[in-house]
XYZ file of C-alpha atoms in Angstrom:
382
model
C -19.631 -49.759 53.068
C -19.721 -46.116 54.140
C -22.399 -45.654 56.800
C -24.869 -48.217 58.113
C -28.179 -48.951 56.452
C -29.208 -52.036 58.409
C -31.673 -50.104 60.586
C -33.190 -48.053 57.744
C -36.663 -49.255 56.673
C -36.658 -50.810 53.204
C -39.974 -49.217 52.258
C -42.187 -46.331 53.250
C -41.959 -42.517 53.022
C -38.407 -41.267 53.195
C -36.862 -44.743 53.074
C -34.872 -44.075 49.913
C -33.530 -40.664 50.953
C -32.659 -42.044 54.403
C -30.130 -44.337 52.769
C -28.135 -41.249 51.842
C -26.354 -41.272 55.189
C -24.049 -38.376 56.159
C -21.027 -40.598 55.594
C -22.237 -41.624 52.150
C -22.921 -37.991 51.228
C -19.335 -37.157 52.136
C -18.040 -40.011 49.996
C -20.218 -38.907 47.079
C -19.006 -35.310 47.368
C -15.344 -36.336 47.477
C -15.820 -38.598 44.471
C -17.434 -35.773 42.477
C -14.313 -33.664 42.954
C -12.037 -36.509 41.844
C -13.988 -37.555 38.764
C -14.237 -33.946 37.606
C -10.477 -34.118 37.170
C -10.074 -37.682 35.924
C -13.166 -37.822 33.710
C -13.527 -41.499 34.644
C -16.379 -43.108 36.582
C -15.751 -44.063 40.212
C -16.372 -47.813 40.116
C -15.676 -48.289 43.820
C -18.327 -45.711 44.671
C -20.800 -47.351 42.300
C -20.218 -50.671 44.046
C -21.140 -48.953 47.293
C -24.224 -47.327 45.775
C -25.360 -50.699 44.405
C -25.010 -52.276 47.849
C -26.671 -49.600 49.972
C -30.210 -50.010 48.618
C -30.590 -46.709 46.766
C -31.240 -48.386 43.426
C -34.351 -50.102 44.793
C -36.253 -46.826 45.022
C -38.387 -47.143 41.862
C -38.898 -50.919 41.996
C -42.322 -52.033 43.280
C -42.367 -53.694 46.700
C -43.676 -56.913 45.119
C -40.371 -57.289 43.291
C -38.115 -56.472 46.222
C -37.991 -52.696 45.824
C -38.823 -49.711 47.992
C -41.952 -48.867 45.992
C -41.280 -45.120 45.942
C -43.560 -42.855 43.935
C -42.226 -40.212 41.543
C -42.254 -37.523 44.214
C -39.889 -39.498 46.418
C -37.729 -40.544 43.471
C -37.379 -36.852 42.570
C -36.376 -36.016 46.143
C -33.763 -38.749 46.134
C -32.347 -37.606 42.787
C -32.223 -33.996 44.030
C -30.335 -35.036 47.164
C -27.887 -37.090 45.109
C -27.330 -34.240 42.652
C -26.541 -31.829 45.482
C -23.423 -33.879 46.291
C -22.663 -35.760 43.056
C -24.596 -34.917 39.870
C -22.877 -37.675 37.878
C -24.168 -40.360 40.234
C -27.551 -38.623 40.265
C -27.912 -38.902 36.494
C -26.771 -42.533 36.529
C -29.397 -43.243 39.185
C -32.056 -41.266 37.298
C -31.506 -43.373 34.185
C -31.650 -46.545 36.292
C -34.962 -45.423 37.791
C -36.326 -44.469 34.363
C -35.586 -47.893 32.877
C -37.019 -49.506 36.007
C -40.259 -47.604 35.501
C -40.480 -48.600 31.824
C -40.060 -52.285 32.723
C -42.632 -51.973 35.500
C -45.123 -50.361 33.126
C -44.472 -52.225 29.865
C -42.587 -55.396 30.727
C -43.986 -58.885 30.507
C -44.505 -60.736 33.768
C -41.403 -62.781 33.014
C -39.348 -59.607 32.436
C -40.621 -58.076 35.672
C -39.981 -61.217 37.698
C -36.505 -61.713 36.245
C -35.142 -58.181 35.952
C -36.785 -56.020 38.620
C -35.378 -57.913 41.638
C -31.886 -57.547 40.149
C -32.426 -53.812 39.677
C -33.652 -53.550 43.265
C -30.756 -55.278 44.990
C -28.075 -53.609 42.854
C -27.044 -56.776 41.038
C -27.943 -54.963 37.833
C -27.552 -51.319 36.884
C -29.799 -50.100 34.059
C -29.085 -47.512 31.363
C -30.854 -46.008 28.349
C -29.369 -46.127 24.832
C -31.722 -43.975 22.757
C -29.640 -41.183 21.221
C -27.526 -41.424 18.110
C -25.565 -38.870 16.085
C -27.975 -38.203 13.195
C -31.308 -38.715 14.939
C -31.375 -35.366 16.726
C -33.003 -34.611 20.046
C -36.368 -35.836 18.715
C -35.030 -39.408 18.270
C -36.232 -39.600 14.663
C -34.514 -40.969 11.538
C -32.794 -43.692 13.530
C -29.970 -45.508 11.792
C -29.916 -48.297 14.395
C -32.003 -51.232 13.227
C -33.302 -54.597 14.371
C -34.093 -57.388 11.935
C -36.093 -60.465 12.865
C -34.405 -63.766 11.994
C -36.167 -66.927 10.848
C -35.719 -68.496 14.292
C -37.586 -65.600 15.965
C -34.516 -63.875 17.355
C -33.552 -60.321 16.450
C -30.212 -58.957 15.274
C -29.438 -55.348 16.204
C -26.966 -53.123 14.390
C -26.094 -49.470 14.796
C -24.468 -46.973 17.121
C -25.725 -44.982 20.082
C -24.248 -41.811 21.544
C -24.506 -39.988 24.872
C -25.398 -43.169 26.741
C -25.038 -42.539 30.467
C -23.626 -45.530 32.296
C -21.914 -46.930 29.193
C -19.577 -49.776 30.221
C -21.127 -49.814 33.711
C -24.681 -50.939 33.005
C -25.764 -54.563 33.173
C -28.850 -53.972 31.029
C -29.531 -51.310 28.401
C -32.904 -50.133 27.112
C -32.053 -49.774 23.413
C -34.178 -47.906 20.862
C -33.988 -49.179 17.276
C -35.949 -49.050 14.031
C -37.752 -52.314 13.261
C -39.874 -51.055 10.356
C -39.879 -48.153 7.945
C -41.646 -45.132 9.504
C -45.110 -44.602 8.090
C -45.608 -41.391 6.126
C -47.426 -38.700 8.053
C -47.259 -40.494 11.416
C -44.133 -38.886 12.828
C -44.489 -37.198 16.185
C -42.352 -34.602 17.896
C -40.468 -37.254 19.892
C -39.822 -40.669 18.375
C -41.382 -42.121 15.243
C -43.486 -45.055 14.106
C -41.732 -48.344 13.475
C -39.407 -47.982 16.473
C -39.047 -50.695 19.108
C -37.344 -51.053 22.480
C -35.149 -53.998 23.420
C -33.534 -54.892 26.734
C -29.932 -55.856 25.969
C -27.640 -57.244 28.628
C -24.293 -55.554 29.031
C -22.618 -58.956 28.739
C -24.012 -59.450 25.234
C -20.943 -59.723 22.958
C -22.743 -57.728 20.273
C -22.961 -54.655 22.514
C -19.692 -52.701 22.686
C -19.428 -49.619 24.964
C -16.898 -46.859 24.406
C -16.070 -44.063 26.857
C -14.355 -41.932 24.209
C -16.518 -38.865 24.923
C -14.685 -36.206 26.925
C -17.485 -34.125 28.401
C -17.268 -30.723 30.042
C -19.773 -31.712 32.736
C -21.109 -34.866 34.398
C -17.606 -36.241 34.002
C -18.129 -39.176 36.348
C -21.312 -40.346 34.618
C -19.625 -42.752 32.143
C -21.500 -41.090 29.294
C -20.241 -42.469 26.005
C -21.037 -44.534 22.934
C -22.614 -47.946 22.515
C -22.093 -49.882 19.278
C -24.395 -52.732 18.241
C -22.581 -55.259 16.038
C -24.760 -58.202 15.001
C -26.173 -58.066 18.509
C -28.481 -61.064 18.952
C -31.453 -60.836 21.326
C -34.544 -62.954 21.804
C -38.184 -62.076 21.284
C -38.471 -62.114 25.069
C -36.041 -59.201 25.228
C -38.415 -56.879 23.381
C -40.015 -54.332 25.720
C -43.530 -53.319 24.789
C -45.296 -53.669 21.446
C -43.270 -53.996 18.272
C -43.040 -50.686 16.414
C -44.710 -48.757 19.247
C -41.750 -47.273 21.087
C -43.028 -43.750 20.419
C -46.050 -44.555 22.578
C -43.771 -45.622 25.420
C -41.655 -42.481 24.993
C -44.735 -40.255 25.080
C -45.745 -41.788 28.395
C -42.385 -41.249 30.086
C -43.137 -37.696 31.158
C -46.553 -38.705 32.492
C -44.811 -40.475 35.375
C -43.712 -37.191 36.948
C -40.060 -38.222 37.314
C -38.111 -35.212 36.090
C -34.542 -34.276 35.221
C -35.436 -30.981 36.855
C -34.608 -32.730 40.127
C -30.989 -33.102 39.012
C -30.806 -29.400 38.134
C -32.425 -28.489 41.443
C -29.782 -30.370 43.403
C -27.001 -28.590 41.500
C -28.636 -25.195 42.092
C -28.971 -25.862 45.815
C -25.324 -26.865 46.035
C -24.247 -23.678 44.246
C -26.346 -21.551 46.592
C -24.908 -23.281 49.664
C -21.418 -22.564 48.339
C -22.290 -18.874 47.846
C -23.787 -18.575 51.313
C -20.748 -20.185 52.917
C -18.435 -17.882 50.942
C -20.392 -14.778 51.972
C -20.405 -15.794 55.640
C -16.687 -16.601 55.653
C -15.795 -13.277 54.043
C -18.086 -11.247 56.298
C -20.230 -10.196 53.324
C -23.562 -10.961 54.995
C -23.297 -7.654 56.801
C -24.018 -5.974 53.462
C -27.712 -5.658 52.568
C -26.931 -5.861 48.852
C -25.264 -9.249 49.285
C -28.027 -10.543 51.535
C -30.669 -9.486 49.034
C -28.843 -11.115 46.120
C -28.695 -14.361 48.068
C -32.384 -14.136 48.966
C -33.231 -13.708 45.292
C -31.224 -16.818 44.449
C -32.925 -18.818 47.179
C -36.319 -17.646 45.934
C -35.490 -18.970 42.466
C -34.503 -22.304 43.987
C -37.783 -22.476 45.890
C -39.647 -21.718 42.669
C -37.856 -24.548 40.882
C -38.441 -26.892 43.817
C -42.152 -26.119 43.770
C -42.619 -27.147 40.140
C -40.386 -30.224 40.527
C -42.487 -31.288 43.516
C -45.696 -30.607 41.601
C -44.452 -32.755 38.744
C -43.672 -35.626 41.103
C -47.003 -35.333 42.893
C -48.861 -35.393 39.541
C -51.512 -33.026 40.893
C -51.747 -30.687 37.901
C -54.474 -31.036 35.248
C -51.787 -32.136 32.743
C -49.011 -33.987 34.634
C -46.970 -34.611 31.490
C -46.839 -30.927 30.668
C -45.833 -30.099 34.219
C -42.947 -32.561 33.946
C -41.742 -30.782 30.799
C -42.091 -27.357 32.418
C -40.231 -28.584 35.505
C -37.259 -29.804 33.484
C -37.138 -26.615 31.435
C -37.540 -24.213 34.354
C -35.263 -25.974 36.840
C -32.404 -26.545 34.396
C -32.394 -22.944 33.168
C -32.698 -21.639 36.725
C -29.779 -23.809 37.836
C -27.506 -22.513 35.095
C -28.433 -18.888 35.800
C -27.996 -19.371 39.551
C -24.516 -20.807 38.993
C -23.625 -17.811 36.838
C -24.893 -15.386 39.469
C -22.906 -17.201 42.163
C -19.822 -16.866 39.932
C -20.375 -13.101 39.843
C -20.763 -13.019 43.605
C -17.561 -15.004 44.171
C -15.572 -12.900 41.725
C -11.951 -13.957 41.380
C -12.349 -16.458 44.235
C -14.286 -18.776 41.912
C -12.238 -18.240 38.774
C -9.670 -20.982 39.403
C -9.999 -23.996 37.136
C -10.440 -26.435 39.984
C -13.083 -24.471 41.868
C -16.223 -26.479 42.648
C -18.470 -23.802 41.139
C -17.094 -24.380 37.640
C -17.985 -28.057 37.949
C -21.500 -27.139 39.063
C -21.974 -24.767 36.137
C -20.897 -27.434 33.643
C -23.171 -29.992 35.284
C -26.135 -27.587 35.210
C -25.541 -26.952 31.522
C -25.495 -30.701 30.890
C -29.035 -31.108 32.234
C -30.353 -28.627 29.669
C -28.870 -30.782 26.900
C -30.290 -34.076 28.161
C -33.314 -35.601 26.499
C -35.703 -34.152 25.971
C -33.444 -31.135 25.475
C -34.824 -27.792 26.581
C -35.650 -26.756 23.019
C -37.479 -30.041 22.495
C -39.354 -29.486 25.756
C -40.566 -26.204 24.292
C -41.719 -27.928 21.109
C -43.526 -30.655 23.038
C -45.365 -28.069 25.097
C -46.226 -25.951 22.079
C -47.815 -28.900 20.267
C -50.518 -29.035 22.922
C -51.818 -25.581 22.111
C -54.862 -25.163 19.858
C -53.760 -24.759 16.251
Protein backbone atom coordinates (compact mmCIF):
# COMPACT_ATOMS: atom_id res chain seq x y z
CA UNK A 1 0.00 0.00 0.00
CA UNK A 2 1.20 3.52 -0.75
CA UNK A 3 1.76 5.39 2.52
CA UNK A 4 1.03 4.20 6.04
CA UNK A 5 -2.36 4.53 7.69
CA UNK A 6 -1.77 2.42 10.79
CA UNK A 7 -1.30 5.47 13.04
CA UNK A 8 -4.24 7.46 11.62
CA UNK A 9 -7.30 7.52 13.91
CA UNK A 10 -10.22 5.55 12.48
CA UNK A 11 -12.78 8.11 13.62
CA UNK A 12 -13.00 11.74 14.62
CA UNK A 13 -12.62 15.09 12.81
CA UNK A 14 -10.21 14.90 9.92
CA UNK A 15 -9.77 11.13 10.14
CA UNK A 16 -11.00 10.48 6.61
CA UNK A 17 -8.99 13.24 4.92
CA UNK A 18 -5.89 12.20 6.89
CA UNK A 19 -5.93 8.89 5.06
CA UNK A 20 -5.12 10.79 1.88
CA UNK A 21 -1.40 10.63 2.61
CA UNK A 22 1.07 12.54 0.41
CA UNK A 23 2.19 9.28 -1.17
CA UNK A 24 -1.38 8.26 -1.94
CA UNK A 25 -2.11 11.68 -3.44
CA UNK A 26 0.85 11.22 -5.76
CA UNK A 27 -0.39 7.78 -6.80
CA UNK A 28 -3.88 9.15 -7.43
CA UNK A 29 -2.52 12.01 -9.54
CA UNK A 30 -0.35 9.70 -11.64
CA UNK A 31 -3.28 7.34 -12.18
CA UNK A 32 -5.51 10.22 -13.34
CA UNK A 33 -3.02 11.02 -16.09
CA UNK A 34 -2.85 7.39 -17.22
CA UNK A 35 -6.58 6.69 -17.24
CA UNK A 36 -7.24 9.88 -19.18
CA UNK A 37 -5.35 8.23 -22.02
CA UNK A 38 -6.50 4.63 -21.62
CA UNK A 39 -10.12 5.33 -20.69
CA UNK A 40 -10.01 2.26 -18.43
CA UNK A 41 -10.37 2.19 -14.64
CA UNK A 42 -7.22 1.66 -12.57
CA UNK A 43 -8.09 -1.53 -10.69
CA UNK A 44 -4.79 -1.64 -8.81
CA UNK A 45 -5.42 1.85 -7.47
CA UNK A 46 -8.96 0.92 -6.48
CA UNK A 47 -7.60 -2.04 -4.54
CA UNK A 48 -5.39 0.39 -2.66
CA UNK A 49 -8.26 2.80 -2.03
CA UNK A 50 -10.40 -0.06 -0.70
CA UNK A 51 -7.64 -1.08 1.71
CA UNK A 52 -6.66 2.33 3.07
CA UNK A 53 -9.90 3.09 4.92
CA UNK A 54 -11.22 5.95 2.79
CA UNK A 55 -14.45 4.14 1.95
CA UNK A 56 -15.42 3.97 5.62
CA UNK A 57 -16.02 7.72 5.79
CA UNK A 58 -19.83 7.74 5.56
CA UNK A 59 -20.46 4.52 7.50
CA UNK A 60 -21.62 5.01 11.11
CA UNK A 61 -19.12 4.06 13.81
CA UNK A 62 -21.52 1.37 15.08
CA UNK A 63 -21.03 -0.52 11.83
CA UNK A 64 -17.26 -0.17 11.64
CA UNK A 65 -17.08 3.16 9.82
CA UNK A 66 -15.53 6.54 10.50
CA UNK A 67 -18.89 8.18 11.19
CA UNK A 68 -18.11 11.33 9.20
CA UNK A 69 -20.81 13.95 8.72
CA UNK A 70 -21.61 15.46 5.32
CA UNK A 71 -19.21 18.35 5.85
CA UNK A 72 -16.27 16.00 6.26
CA UNK A 73 -17.42 13.76 3.42
CA UNK A 74 -17.51 16.84 1.18
CA UNK A 75 -13.99 17.79 2.25
CA UNK A 76 -12.74 14.30 1.49
CA UNK A 77 -14.41 14.27 -1.93
CA UNK A 78 -12.95 17.71 -2.72
CA UNK A 79 -9.45 16.55 -1.79
CA UNK A 80 -9.84 13.41 -3.91
CA UNK A 81 -11.13 15.41 -6.88
CA UNK A 82 -8.14 17.75 -6.73
CA UNK A 83 -5.86 14.83 -7.63
CA UNK A 84 -8.18 12.31 -9.32
CA UNK A 85 -11.77 13.31 -10.18
CA UNK A 86 -12.63 9.82 -11.46
CA UNK A 87 -11.84 8.24 -8.10
CA UNK A 88 -13.65 11.12 -6.39
CA UNK A 89 -16.88 10.40 -8.25
CA UNK A 90 -16.58 6.67 -7.59
CA UNK A 91 -16.13 7.44 -3.89
CA UNK A 92 -18.99 9.95 -3.92
CA UNK A 93 -21.37 7.33 -5.30
CA UNK A 94 -20.14 4.83 -2.70
CA UNK A 95 -20.81 7.35 0.07
CA UNK A 96 -24.24 8.20 -1.37
CA UNK A 97 -25.36 4.56 -1.40
CA UNK A 98 -23.92 4.13 2.09
CA UNK A 99 -26.05 7.02 3.32
CA UNK A 100 -29.21 5.61 1.70
CA UNK A 101 -28.65 2.24 3.40
CA UNK A 102 -27.96 3.94 6.72
CA UNK A 103 -31.16 5.98 6.44
CA UNK A 104 -33.56 3.52 4.80
CA UNK A 105 -32.10 0.05 5.24
CA UNK A 106 -33.51 -2.63 7.48
CA UNK A 107 -31.44 -3.60 10.50
CA UNK A 108 -30.41 -6.77 8.69
CA UNK A 109 -29.28 -4.75 5.64
CA UNK A 110 -27.30 -2.35 7.83
CA UNK A 111 -25.67 -5.14 9.82
CA UNK A 112 -24.79 -7.14 6.72
CA UNK A 113 -23.81 -4.49 4.18
CA UNK A 114 -22.44 -1.47 6.05
CA UNK A 115 -19.41 -3.25 7.59
CA UNK A 116 -18.46 -4.49 4.11
CA UNK A 117 -18.74 -0.95 2.73
CA UNK A 118 -16.60 0.32 5.60
CA UNK A 119 -13.69 -2.08 5.26
CA UNK A 120 -13.59 -1.92 1.46
CA UNK A 121 -14.76 -5.49 0.92
CA UNK A 122 -17.64 -4.00 -1.06
CA UNK A 123 -17.75 -0.98 -3.34
CA UNK A 124 -21.20 0.53 -3.90
CA UNK A 125 -22.62 2.19 -7.02
CA UNK A 126 -25.90 3.75 -8.15
CA UNK A 127 -27.80 2.52 -11.22
CA UNK A 128 -30.62 5.04 -11.64
CA UNK A 129 -30.27 6.55 -15.12
CA UNK A 130 -31.50 5.03 -18.34
CA UNK A 131 -31.64 6.28 -21.93
CA UNK A 132 -35.30 7.35 -22.20
CA UNK A 133 -35.98 8.43 -18.63
CA UNK A 134 -34.22 11.79 -18.86
CA UNK A 135 -32.49 13.63 -16.06
CA UNK A 136 -35.70 13.58 -13.98
CA UNK A 137 -35.65 9.75 -13.77
CA UNK A 138 -39.25 9.45 -14.97
CA UNK A 139 -40.85 7.06 -17.48
CA UNK A 140 -38.54 4.24 -16.43
CA UNK A 141 -38.43 1.23 -18.72
CA UNK A 142 -36.65 -0.91 -16.12
CA UNK A 143 -39.15 -2.98 -14.17
CA UNK A 144 -39.40 -5.37 -11.25
CA UNK A 145 -42.12 -8.00 -11.02
CA UNK A 146 -42.93 -9.89 -7.84
CA UNK A 147 -42.97 -13.68 -8.23
CA UNK A 148 -45.29 -16.07 -6.41
CA UNK A 149 -42.47 -17.12 -4.07
CA UNK A 150 -41.94 -13.50 -2.92
CA UNK A 151 -38.81 -12.88 -4.95
CA UNK A 152 -38.55 -10.15 -7.57
CA UNK A 153 -37.32 -10.37 -11.16
CA UNK A 154 -35.72 -7.23 -12.59
CA UNK A 155 -35.42 -6.43 -16.28
CA UNK A 156 -34.17 -3.37 -18.11
CA UNK A 157 -31.07 -1.35 -18.87
CA UNK A 158 -29.25 1.42 -17.04
CA UNK A 159 -26.85 3.97 -18.47
CA UNK A 160 -24.17 6.26 -17.06
CA UNK A 161 -23.58 4.00 -14.06
CA UNK A 162 -20.34 5.03 -12.37
CA UNK A 163 -18.38 2.06 -11.10
CA UNK A 164 -19.97 -0.36 -13.58
CA UNK A 165 -18.07 -3.68 -13.49
CA UNK A 166 -16.24 -2.57 -10.33
CA UNK A 167 -19.06 -2.35 -7.79
CA UNK A 168 -19.98 -5.21 -5.49
CA UNK A 169 -23.46 -3.84 -4.82
CA UNK A 170 -25.66 -1.57 -6.94
CA UNK A 171 -28.57 0.58 -5.80
CA UNK A 172 -30.95 -0.01 -8.72
CA UNK A 173 -34.03 2.09 -9.47
CA UNK A 174 -36.90 0.29 -11.21
CA UNK A 175 -40.64 0.64 -11.79
CA UNK A 176 -42.69 -1.77 -9.68
CA UNK A 177 -46.13 -0.28 -10.39
CA UNK A 178 -47.72 1.98 -12.96
CA UNK A 179 -47.20 5.66 -12.00
CA UNK A 180 -50.34 7.23 -10.61
CA UNK A 181 -51.83 10.03 -12.69
CA UNK A 182 -51.10 13.48 -11.34
CA UNK A 183 -48.53 12.32 -8.77
CA UNK A 184 -45.36 12.82 -10.77
CA UNK A 185 -42.72 15.03 -9.22
CA UNK A 186 -39.80 16.85 -10.75
CA UNK A 187 -37.38 14.04 -9.84
CA UNK A 188 -38.58 10.44 -9.83
CA UNK A 189 -42.16 9.21 -10.00
CA UNK A 190 -44.65 7.16 -8.03
CA UNK A 191 -44.47 3.40 -8.33
CA UNK A 192 -40.66 3.32 -8.34
CA UNK A 193 -38.66 1.13 -5.96
CA UNK A 194 -35.00 0.69 -5.03
CA UNK A 195 -33.27 -2.68 -4.86
CA UNK A 196 -29.78 -3.58 -3.69
CA UNK A 197 -28.33 -5.95 -6.29
CA UNK A 198 -25.01 -7.66 -5.78
CA UNK A 199 -22.49 -7.33 -8.57
CA UNK A 200 -22.10 -11.12 -8.57
CA UNK A 201 -25.77 -11.59 -9.46
CA UNK A 202 -25.76 -13.37 -12.85
CA UNK A 203 -28.74 -11.30 -13.96
CA UNK A 204 -26.76 -8.06 -13.71
CA UNK A 205 -24.44 -7.50 -16.68
CA UNK A 206 -22.13 -4.43 -16.75
CA UNK A 207 -20.75 -2.97 -19.96
CA UNK A 208 -17.99 -0.34 -20.21
CA UNK A 209 -18.82 0.52 -23.82
CA UNK A 210 -19.21 4.25 -23.09
CA UNK A 211 -16.23 6.30 -24.26
CA UNK A 212 -16.50 9.49 -22.25
CA UNK A 213 -14.69 12.77 -22.79
CA UNK A 214 -14.17 13.25 -19.04
CA UNK A 215 -14.01 11.15 -15.87
CA UNK A 216 -12.38 8.50 -18.02
CA UNK A 217 -11.16 6.40 -15.11
CA UNK A 218 -14.57 6.27 -13.42
CA UNK A 219 -15.79 3.05 -15.11
CA UNK A 220 -18.99 4.82 -16.13
CA UNK A 221 -20.99 2.56 -18.41
CA UNK A 222 -24.13 0.49 -18.83
CA UNK A 223 -25.79 -2.08 -16.61
CA UNK A 224 -28.26 -4.56 -18.12
CA UNK A 225 -30.78 -6.44 -15.98
CA UNK A 226 -31.73 -9.79 -17.55
CA UNK A 227 -34.18 -11.80 -15.46
CA UNK A 228 -32.24 -10.58 -12.45
CA UNK A 229 -33.61 -12.36 -9.37
CA UNK A 230 -33.48 -10.65 -5.97
CA UNK A 231 -35.19 -11.32 -2.68
CA UNK A 232 -37.69 -9.22 -0.77
CA UNK A 233 -34.87 -8.54 1.68
CA UNK A 234 -32.96 -6.79 -1.10
CA UNK A 235 -35.59 -4.06 -1.44
CA UNK A 236 -34.41 -0.76 0.06
CA UNK A 237 -37.14 1.35 1.58
CA UNK A 238 -40.89 1.17 0.99
CA UNK A 239 -42.22 -0.40 -2.17
CA UNK A 240 -43.19 2.23 -4.74
CA UNK A 241 -41.73 5.07 -2.67
CA UNK A 242 -38.33 5.59 -4.26
CA UNK A 243 -39.23 9.18 -5.15
CA UNK A 244 -39.42 9.94 -1.43
CA UNK A 245 -35.92 8.56 -0.94
CA UNK A 246 -34.64 10.54 -3.93
CA UNK A 247 -36.17 13.76 -2.59
CA UNK A 248 -34.32 13.27 0.68
CA UNK A 249 -30.90 12.75 -0.90
CA UNK A 250 -30.10 16.45 -1.15
CA UNK A 251 -31.21 17.04 2.44
CA UNK A 252 -28.08 15.23 3.61
CA UNK A 253 -25.81 18.05 2.46
CA UNK A 254 -23.44 15.78 0.52
CA UNK A 255 -22.90 17.58 -2.77
CA UNK A 256 -21.35 16.94 -6.17
CA UNK A 257 -20.22 20.54 -5.88
CA UNK A 258 -17.33 19.15 -3.85
CA UNK A 259 -16.08 17.26 -6.90
CA UNK A 260 -16.25 20.42 -9.02
CA UNK A 261 -14.50 22.39 -6.29
CA UNK A 262 -11.57 19.99 -6.25
CA UNK A 263 -11.21 20.24 -10.04
CA UNK A 264 -11.34 24.05 -9.89
CA UNK A 265 -8.67 24.17 -7.19
CA UNK A 266 -6.42 21.90 -9.23
CA UNK A 267 -6.83 24.11 -12.31
CA UNK A 268 -6.00 27.22 -10.29
CA UNK A 269 -2.89 25.58 -8.81
CA UNK A 270 -1.77 24.70 -12.33
CA UNK A 271 -2.27 28.31 -13.47
CA UNK A 272 -0.39 29.71 -10.50
CA UNK A 273 2.53 27.34 -11.05
CA UNK A 274 2.61 28.24 -14.76
CA UNK A 275 2.60 31.98 -14.01
CA UNK A 276 5.38 31.64 -11.43
CA UNK A 277 7.53 29.49 -13.72
CA UNK A 278 7.16 31.92 -16.62
CA UNK A 279 7.80 35.00 -14.49
CA UNK A 280 4.28 36.30 -15.14
CA UNK A 281 3.52 37.14 -11.51
CA UNK A 282 5.48 40.34 -11.95
CA UNK A 283 2.59 41.61 -14.08
CA UNK A 284 -0.30 43.17 -12.13
CA UNK A 285 -2.80 42.09 -14.78
CA UNK A 286 -1.83 38.44 -14.36
CA UNK A 287 -1.85 38.67 -10.57
CA UNK A 288 -5.30 40.24 -10.61
CA UNK A 289 -6.70 37.60 -12.96
CA UNK A 290 -5.43 34.90 -10.63
CA UNK A 291 -6.91 36.65 -7.59
CA UNK A 292 -10.28 36.78 -9.33
CA UNK A 293 -10.09 33.04 -10.00
CA UNK A 294 -9.17 32.31 -6.40
CA UNK A 295 -12.06 34.47 -5.21
CA UNK A 296 -14.46 32.39 -7.31
CA UNK A 297 -13.04 29.22 -5.79
CA UNK A 298 -13.52 30.62 -2.29
CA UNK A 299 -17.10 31.51 -3.18
CA UNK A 300 -17.76 27.96 -4.37
CA UNK A 301 -16.05 26.52 -1.29
CA UNK A 302 -18.22 28.63 0.98
CA UNK A 303 -21.49 27.29 -0.42
CA UNK A 304 -20.19 23.70 -0.54
CA UNK A 305 -19.21 24.01 3.12
CA UNK A 306 -22.57 25.54 3.98
CA UNK A 307 -24.33 22.66 2.28
CA UNK A 308 -22.31 20.12 4.26
CA UNK A 309 -22.86 21.94 7.54
CA UNK A 310 -26.64 22.06 6.90
CA UNK A 311 -26.89 25.44 8.62
CA UNK A 312 -29.14 27.18 6.09
CA UNK A 313 -32.92 27.48 6.59
CA UNK A 314 -33.41 25.06 3.66
CA UNK A 315 -30.46 22.62 3.55
CA UNK A 316 -31.79 20.77 0.51
CA UNK A 317 -31.95 23.94 -1.53
CA UNK A 318 -28.44 24.88 -0.47
CA UNK A 319 -27.21 21.50 -1.68
CA UNK A 320 -28.78 22.16 -5.09
CA UNK A 321 -27.32 25.67 -5.25
CA UNK A 322 -23.90 24.33 -4.26
CA UNK A 323 -23.85 21.77 -7.06
CA UNK A 324 -25.04 24.30 -9.61
CA UNK A 325 -22.70 27.11 -8.57
CA UNK A 326 -19.57 25.03 -8.00
CA UNK A 327 -19.85 23.03 -11.23
CA UNK A 328 -20.42 26.11 -13.39
CA UNK A 329 -17.63 27.98 -11.60
CA UNK A 330 -15.25 25.07 -12.14
CA UNK A 331 -15.91 24.95 -15.87
CA UNK A 332 -15.50 28.72 -16.24
CA UNK A 333 -12.32 28.71 -14.15
CA UNK A 334 -10.84 25.99 -16.35
CA UNK A 335 -11.67 28.03 -19.44
CA UNK A 336 -10.08 31.14 -17.96
CA UNK A 337 -6.95 29.16 -17.05
CA UNK A 338 -6.83 27.94 -20.67
CA UNK A 339 -6.81 31.57 -21.83
CA UNK A 340 -4.06 32.39 -19.37
CA UNK A 341 -1.91 29.45 -20.50
CA UNK A 342 -2.42 30.22 -24.18
CA UNK A 343 -0.64 27.82 -26.51
CA UNK A 344 1.10 26.15 -23.56
CA UNK A 345 -2.16 24.41 -22.64
CA UNK A 346 -3.36 23.62 -26.14
CA UNK A 347 -1.63 20.24 -26.49
CA UNK A 348 -3.96 17.26 -26.40
CA UNK A 349 -2.24 15.66 -23.44
CA UNK A 350 -2.11 18.75 -21.25
CA UNK A 351 -3.60 18.25 -17.78
CA UNK A 352 -5.85 21.30 -18.15
CA UNK A 353 -7.86 19.69 -20.95
CA UNK A 354 -8.56 16.73 -18.68
CA UNK A 355 -9.68 19.08 -15.92
CA UNK A 356 -12.02 20.96 -18.25
CA UNK A 357 -13.65 17.72 -19.42
CA UNK A 358 -14.00 16.52 -15.84
CA UNK A 359 -15.56 19.83 -14.75
CA UNK A 360 -18.06 19.59 -17.59
CA UNK A 361 -18.95 16.06 -16.51
CA UNK A 362 -20.06 17.25 -13.06
CA UNK A 363 -22.60 19.60 -14.63
CA UNK A 364 -24.15 16.63 -16.45
CA UNK A 365 -24.37 14.38 -13.40
CA UNK A 366 -27.67 13.87 -11.64
CA UNK A 367 -29.36 16.02 -10.85
CA UNK A 368 -28.06 17.83 -13.93
CA UNK A 369 -27.63 21.57 -13.63
CA UNK A 370 -30.84 22.26 -15.56
CA UNK A 371 -32.72 19.88 -13.28
CA UNK A 372 -31.19 21.62 -10.26
CA UNK A 373 -32.71 24.84 -11.57
CA UNK A 374 -36.12 23.20 -11.95
CA UNK A 375 -35.98 21.71 -8.46
CA UNK A 376 -35.16 25.10 -6.98
CA UNK A 377 -37.83 26.87 -8.99
CA UNK A 378 -40.55 24.50 -7.77
CA UNK A 379 -40.09 25.83 -4.25
CA UNK A 380 -41.12 29.35 -5.18
CA UNK A 381 -44.68 30.53 -4.54
CA UNK A 382 -46.84 29.90 -7.60
